[in-house]
PDB file of C-alpha atoms in Angstrom:
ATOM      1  CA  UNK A  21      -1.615  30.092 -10.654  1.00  0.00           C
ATOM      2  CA  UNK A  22      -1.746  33.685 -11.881  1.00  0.00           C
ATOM      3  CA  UNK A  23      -1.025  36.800  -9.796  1.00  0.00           C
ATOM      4  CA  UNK A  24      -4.538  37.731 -11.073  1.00  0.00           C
ATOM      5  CA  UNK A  25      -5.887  33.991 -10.319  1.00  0.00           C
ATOM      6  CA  UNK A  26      -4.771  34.386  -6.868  1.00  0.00           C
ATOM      7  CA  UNK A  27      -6.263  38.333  -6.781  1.00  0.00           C
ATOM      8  CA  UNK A  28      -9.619  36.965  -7.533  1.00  0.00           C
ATOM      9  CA  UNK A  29      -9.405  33.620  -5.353  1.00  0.00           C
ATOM     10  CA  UNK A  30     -11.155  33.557  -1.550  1.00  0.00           C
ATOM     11  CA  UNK A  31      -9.337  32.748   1.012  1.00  0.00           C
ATOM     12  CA  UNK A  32     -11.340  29.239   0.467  1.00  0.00           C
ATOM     13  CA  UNK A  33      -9.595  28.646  -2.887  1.00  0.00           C
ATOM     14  CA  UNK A  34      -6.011  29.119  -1.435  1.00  0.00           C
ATOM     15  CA  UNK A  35      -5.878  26.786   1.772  1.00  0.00           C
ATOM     16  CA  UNK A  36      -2.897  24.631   1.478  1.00  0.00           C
ATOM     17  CA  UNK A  37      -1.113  26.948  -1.655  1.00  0.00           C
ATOM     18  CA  UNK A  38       2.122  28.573  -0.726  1.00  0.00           C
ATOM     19  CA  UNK A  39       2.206  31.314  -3.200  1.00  0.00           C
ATOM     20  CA  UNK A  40       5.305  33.328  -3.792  1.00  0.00           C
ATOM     21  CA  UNK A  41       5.461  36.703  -5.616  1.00  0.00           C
ATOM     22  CA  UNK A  42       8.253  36.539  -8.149  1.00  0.00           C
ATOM     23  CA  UNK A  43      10.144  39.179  -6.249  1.00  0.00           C
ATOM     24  CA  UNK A  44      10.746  36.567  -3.651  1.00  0.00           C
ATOM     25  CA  UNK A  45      12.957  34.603  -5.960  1.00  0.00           C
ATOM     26  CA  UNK A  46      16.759  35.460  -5.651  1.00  0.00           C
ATOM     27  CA  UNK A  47      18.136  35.726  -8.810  1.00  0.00           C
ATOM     28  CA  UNK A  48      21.412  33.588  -7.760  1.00  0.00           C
ATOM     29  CA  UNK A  49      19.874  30.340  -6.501  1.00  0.00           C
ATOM     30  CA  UNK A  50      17.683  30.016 -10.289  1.00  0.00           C
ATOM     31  CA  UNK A  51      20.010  28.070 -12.277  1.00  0.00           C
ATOM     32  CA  UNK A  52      20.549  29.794 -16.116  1.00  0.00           C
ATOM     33  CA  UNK A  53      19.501  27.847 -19.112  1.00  0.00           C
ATOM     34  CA  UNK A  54      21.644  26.030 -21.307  1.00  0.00           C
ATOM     35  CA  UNK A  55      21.440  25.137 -24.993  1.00  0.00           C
ATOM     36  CA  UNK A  56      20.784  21.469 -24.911  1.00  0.00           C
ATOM     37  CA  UNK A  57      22.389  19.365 -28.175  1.00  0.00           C
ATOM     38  CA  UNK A  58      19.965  17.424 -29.987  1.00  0.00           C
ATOM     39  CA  UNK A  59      20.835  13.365 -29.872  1.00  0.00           C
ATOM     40  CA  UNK A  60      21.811  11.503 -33.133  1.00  0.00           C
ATOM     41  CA  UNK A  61      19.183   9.547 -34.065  1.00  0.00           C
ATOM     42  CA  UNK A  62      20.340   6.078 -35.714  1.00  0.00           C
ATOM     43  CA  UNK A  63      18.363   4.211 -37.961  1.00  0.00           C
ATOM     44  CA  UNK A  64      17.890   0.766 -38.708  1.00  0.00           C
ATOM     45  CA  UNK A  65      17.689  -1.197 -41.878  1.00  0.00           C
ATOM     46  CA  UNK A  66      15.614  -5.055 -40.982  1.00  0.00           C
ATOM     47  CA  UNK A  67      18.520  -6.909 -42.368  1.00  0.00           C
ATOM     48  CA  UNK A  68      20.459  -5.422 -39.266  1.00  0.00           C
ATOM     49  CA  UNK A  69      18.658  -6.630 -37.067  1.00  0.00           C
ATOM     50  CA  UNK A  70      18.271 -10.803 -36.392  1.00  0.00           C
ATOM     51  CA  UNK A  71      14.643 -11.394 -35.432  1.00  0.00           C
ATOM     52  CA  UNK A  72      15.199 -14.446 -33.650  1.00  0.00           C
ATOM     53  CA  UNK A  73      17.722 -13.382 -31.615  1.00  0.00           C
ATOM     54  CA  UNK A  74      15.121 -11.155 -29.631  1.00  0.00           C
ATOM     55  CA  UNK A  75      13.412 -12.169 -26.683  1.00  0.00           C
ATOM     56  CA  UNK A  76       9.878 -13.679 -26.747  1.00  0.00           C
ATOM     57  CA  UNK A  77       7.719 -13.864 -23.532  1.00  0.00           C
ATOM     58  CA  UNK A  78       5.132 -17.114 -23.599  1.00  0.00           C
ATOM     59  CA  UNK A  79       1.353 -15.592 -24.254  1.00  0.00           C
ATOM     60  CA  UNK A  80      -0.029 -18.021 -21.647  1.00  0.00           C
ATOM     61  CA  UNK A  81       1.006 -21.244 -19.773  1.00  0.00           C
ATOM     62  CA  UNK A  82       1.921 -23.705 -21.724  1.00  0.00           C
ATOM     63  CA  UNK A  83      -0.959 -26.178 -22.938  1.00  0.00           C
ATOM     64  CA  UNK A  84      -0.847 -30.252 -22.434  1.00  0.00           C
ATOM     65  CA  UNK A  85      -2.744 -32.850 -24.468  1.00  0.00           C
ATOM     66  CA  UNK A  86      -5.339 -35.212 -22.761  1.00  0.00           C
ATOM     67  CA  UNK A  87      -4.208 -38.659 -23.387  1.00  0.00           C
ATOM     68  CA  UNK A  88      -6.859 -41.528 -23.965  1.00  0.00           C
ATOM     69  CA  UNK A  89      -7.368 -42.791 -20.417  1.00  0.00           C
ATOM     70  CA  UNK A  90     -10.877 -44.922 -21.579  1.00  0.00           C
ATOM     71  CA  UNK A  91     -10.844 -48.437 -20.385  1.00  0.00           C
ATOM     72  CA  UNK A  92      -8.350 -47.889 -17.971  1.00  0.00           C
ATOM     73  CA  UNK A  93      -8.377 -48.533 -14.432  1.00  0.00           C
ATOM     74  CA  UNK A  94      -8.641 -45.347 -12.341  1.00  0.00           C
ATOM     75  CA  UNK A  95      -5.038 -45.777 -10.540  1.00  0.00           C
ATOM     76  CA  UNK A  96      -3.533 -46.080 -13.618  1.00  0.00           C
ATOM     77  CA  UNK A  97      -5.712 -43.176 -15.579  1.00  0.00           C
ATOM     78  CA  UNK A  98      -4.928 -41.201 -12.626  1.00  0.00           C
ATOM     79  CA  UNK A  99      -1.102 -41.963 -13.046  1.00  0.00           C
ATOM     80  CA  UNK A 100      -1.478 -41.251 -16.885  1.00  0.00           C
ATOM     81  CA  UNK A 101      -2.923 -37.710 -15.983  1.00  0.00           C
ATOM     82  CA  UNK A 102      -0.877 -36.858 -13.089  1.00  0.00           C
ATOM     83  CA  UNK A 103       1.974 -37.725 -15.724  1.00  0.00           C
ATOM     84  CA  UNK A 104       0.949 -34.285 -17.882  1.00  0.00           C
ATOM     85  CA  UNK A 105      -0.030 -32.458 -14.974  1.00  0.00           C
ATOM     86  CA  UNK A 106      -3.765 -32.971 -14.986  1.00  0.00           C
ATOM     87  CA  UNK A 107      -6.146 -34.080 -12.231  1.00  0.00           C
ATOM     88  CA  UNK A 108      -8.708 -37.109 -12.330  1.00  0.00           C
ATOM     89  CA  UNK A 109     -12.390 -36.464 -10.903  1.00  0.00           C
ATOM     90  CA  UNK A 110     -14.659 -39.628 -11.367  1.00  0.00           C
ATOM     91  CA  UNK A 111     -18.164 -40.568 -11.007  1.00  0.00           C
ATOM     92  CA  UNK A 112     -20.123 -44.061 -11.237  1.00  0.00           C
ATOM     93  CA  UNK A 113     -22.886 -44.550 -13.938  1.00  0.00           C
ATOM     94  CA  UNK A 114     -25.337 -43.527 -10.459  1.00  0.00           C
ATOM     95  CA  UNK A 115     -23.444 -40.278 -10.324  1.00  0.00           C
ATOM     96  CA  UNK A 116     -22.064 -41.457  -7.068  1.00  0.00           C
ATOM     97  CA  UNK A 117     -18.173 -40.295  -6.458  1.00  0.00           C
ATOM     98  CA  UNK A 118     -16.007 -43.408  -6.779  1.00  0.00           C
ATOM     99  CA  UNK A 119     -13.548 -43.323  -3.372  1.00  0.00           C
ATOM    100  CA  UNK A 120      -9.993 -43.100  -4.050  1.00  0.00           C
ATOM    101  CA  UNK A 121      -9.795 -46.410  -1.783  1.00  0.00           C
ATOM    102  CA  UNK A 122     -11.773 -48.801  -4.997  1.00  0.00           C
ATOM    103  CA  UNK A 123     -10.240 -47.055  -7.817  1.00  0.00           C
ATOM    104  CA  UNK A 124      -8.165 -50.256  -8.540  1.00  0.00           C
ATOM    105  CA  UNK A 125     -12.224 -52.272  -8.461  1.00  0.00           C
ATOM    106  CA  UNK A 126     -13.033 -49.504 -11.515  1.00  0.00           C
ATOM    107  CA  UNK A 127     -12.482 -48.770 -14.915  1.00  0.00           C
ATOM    108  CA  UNK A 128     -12.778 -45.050 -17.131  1.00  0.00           C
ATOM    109  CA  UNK A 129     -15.948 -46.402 -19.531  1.00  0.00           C
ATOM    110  CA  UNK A 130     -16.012 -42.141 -20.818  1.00  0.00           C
ATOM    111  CA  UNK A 131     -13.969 -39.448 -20.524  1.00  0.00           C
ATOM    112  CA  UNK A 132     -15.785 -35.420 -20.868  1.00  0.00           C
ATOM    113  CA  UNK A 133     -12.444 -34.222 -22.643  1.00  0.00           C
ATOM    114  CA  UNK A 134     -11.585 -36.045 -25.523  1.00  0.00           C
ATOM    115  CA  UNK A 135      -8.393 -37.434 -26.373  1.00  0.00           C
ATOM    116  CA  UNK A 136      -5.681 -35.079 -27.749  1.00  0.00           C
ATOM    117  CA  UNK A 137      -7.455 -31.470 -26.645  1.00  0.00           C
ATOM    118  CA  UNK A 138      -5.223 -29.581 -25.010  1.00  0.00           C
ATOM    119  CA  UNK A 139      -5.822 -27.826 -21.913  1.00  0.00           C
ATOM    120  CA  UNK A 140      -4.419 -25.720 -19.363  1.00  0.00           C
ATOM    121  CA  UNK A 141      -2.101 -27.596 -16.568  1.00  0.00           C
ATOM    122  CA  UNK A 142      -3.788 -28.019 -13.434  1.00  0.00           C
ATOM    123  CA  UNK A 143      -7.301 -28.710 -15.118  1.00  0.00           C
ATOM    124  CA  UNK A 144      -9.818 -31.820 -13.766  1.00  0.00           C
ATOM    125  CA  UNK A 145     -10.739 -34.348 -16.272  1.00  0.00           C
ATOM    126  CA  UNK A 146     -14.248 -35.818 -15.702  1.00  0.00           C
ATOM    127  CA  UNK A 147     -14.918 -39.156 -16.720  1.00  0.00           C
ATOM    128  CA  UNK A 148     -17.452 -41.502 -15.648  1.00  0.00           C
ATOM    129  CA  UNK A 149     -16.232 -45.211 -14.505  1.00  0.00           C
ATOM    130  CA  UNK A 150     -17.787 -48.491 -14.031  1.00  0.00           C
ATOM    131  CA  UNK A 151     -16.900 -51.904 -11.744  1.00  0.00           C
ATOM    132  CA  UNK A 152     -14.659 -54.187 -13.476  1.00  0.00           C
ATOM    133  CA  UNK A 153     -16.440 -57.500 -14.616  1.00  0.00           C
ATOM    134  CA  UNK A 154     -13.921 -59.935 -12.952  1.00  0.00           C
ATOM    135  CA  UNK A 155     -14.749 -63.418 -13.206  1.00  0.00           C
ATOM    136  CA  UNK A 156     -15.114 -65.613  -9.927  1.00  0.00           C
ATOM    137  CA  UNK A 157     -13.857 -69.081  -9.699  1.00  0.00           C
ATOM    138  CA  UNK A 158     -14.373 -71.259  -6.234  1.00  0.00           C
ATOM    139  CA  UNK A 159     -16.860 -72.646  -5.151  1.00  0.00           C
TER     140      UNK A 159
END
């Protein structure tokens, strides 16, 4: 701030400034100015430098493929996921969730993701399942 600046300031203006006239500034305790030396600058050519020797950081998490789980059972499709790093979420043809319990009674009949897209880690795979047709012998 100006000598002037402060001249023409209220009292309002100034709370919390600690202003110093210049006269208050011993001449020993400022430190005298130096010449400073300006830094080589080096330059360099591409075929100094090996490109893929430098580091790269990974744009995103890495991406797995959906493998064809259709016409499994739901343990196993489960397994088959879990394998990659995905999770399994299943419904009947009703809409009904099918409990973890009679996944083994159940097979994938369509998967939402198709085969071979790749998706984030972590992600749920729909698919909707249906009973297995076991045949029944006895009497």
């Amino acid at each position: 701030m100006s000598a002037r600046a402060v001249e023409e300031a209220g009292e309002d203006d100034l709370d919390g400034l600690a202003v110093f006239a210049v006269d208050d500034v011993e001449a020993e305790s400022v430190a005298p100015v130096t010449a400073v030396e300006p830094m080589a600058m080096a330059t360099v050519t591409e075929a100094e430098v090996d490109v893929a020797a430098l580091p790269v950081e990974p744009l995103g998490p890495a991406l797995v493929v959906v493998p064809d789980i259709e016409q499994m059972t739901l343990r196993k499709a489960a397994k088959e996921l879990a394998a990659v790093g995905l999770k399994l979420s299943v419904r009947d043809e009703y809409g009904d969730a099918v409990p973890r319990w009679s996944w083994g009674d159940y097979e994938v009949r369509t998967q939402k993701v198709d085969a071979g897209t790749e998706v984030v880690p972590g992600a749920t795979v729909k698919a909707k399942a249906r009973p297995l047709r076991r045949l029944v012998s006895g009497y």
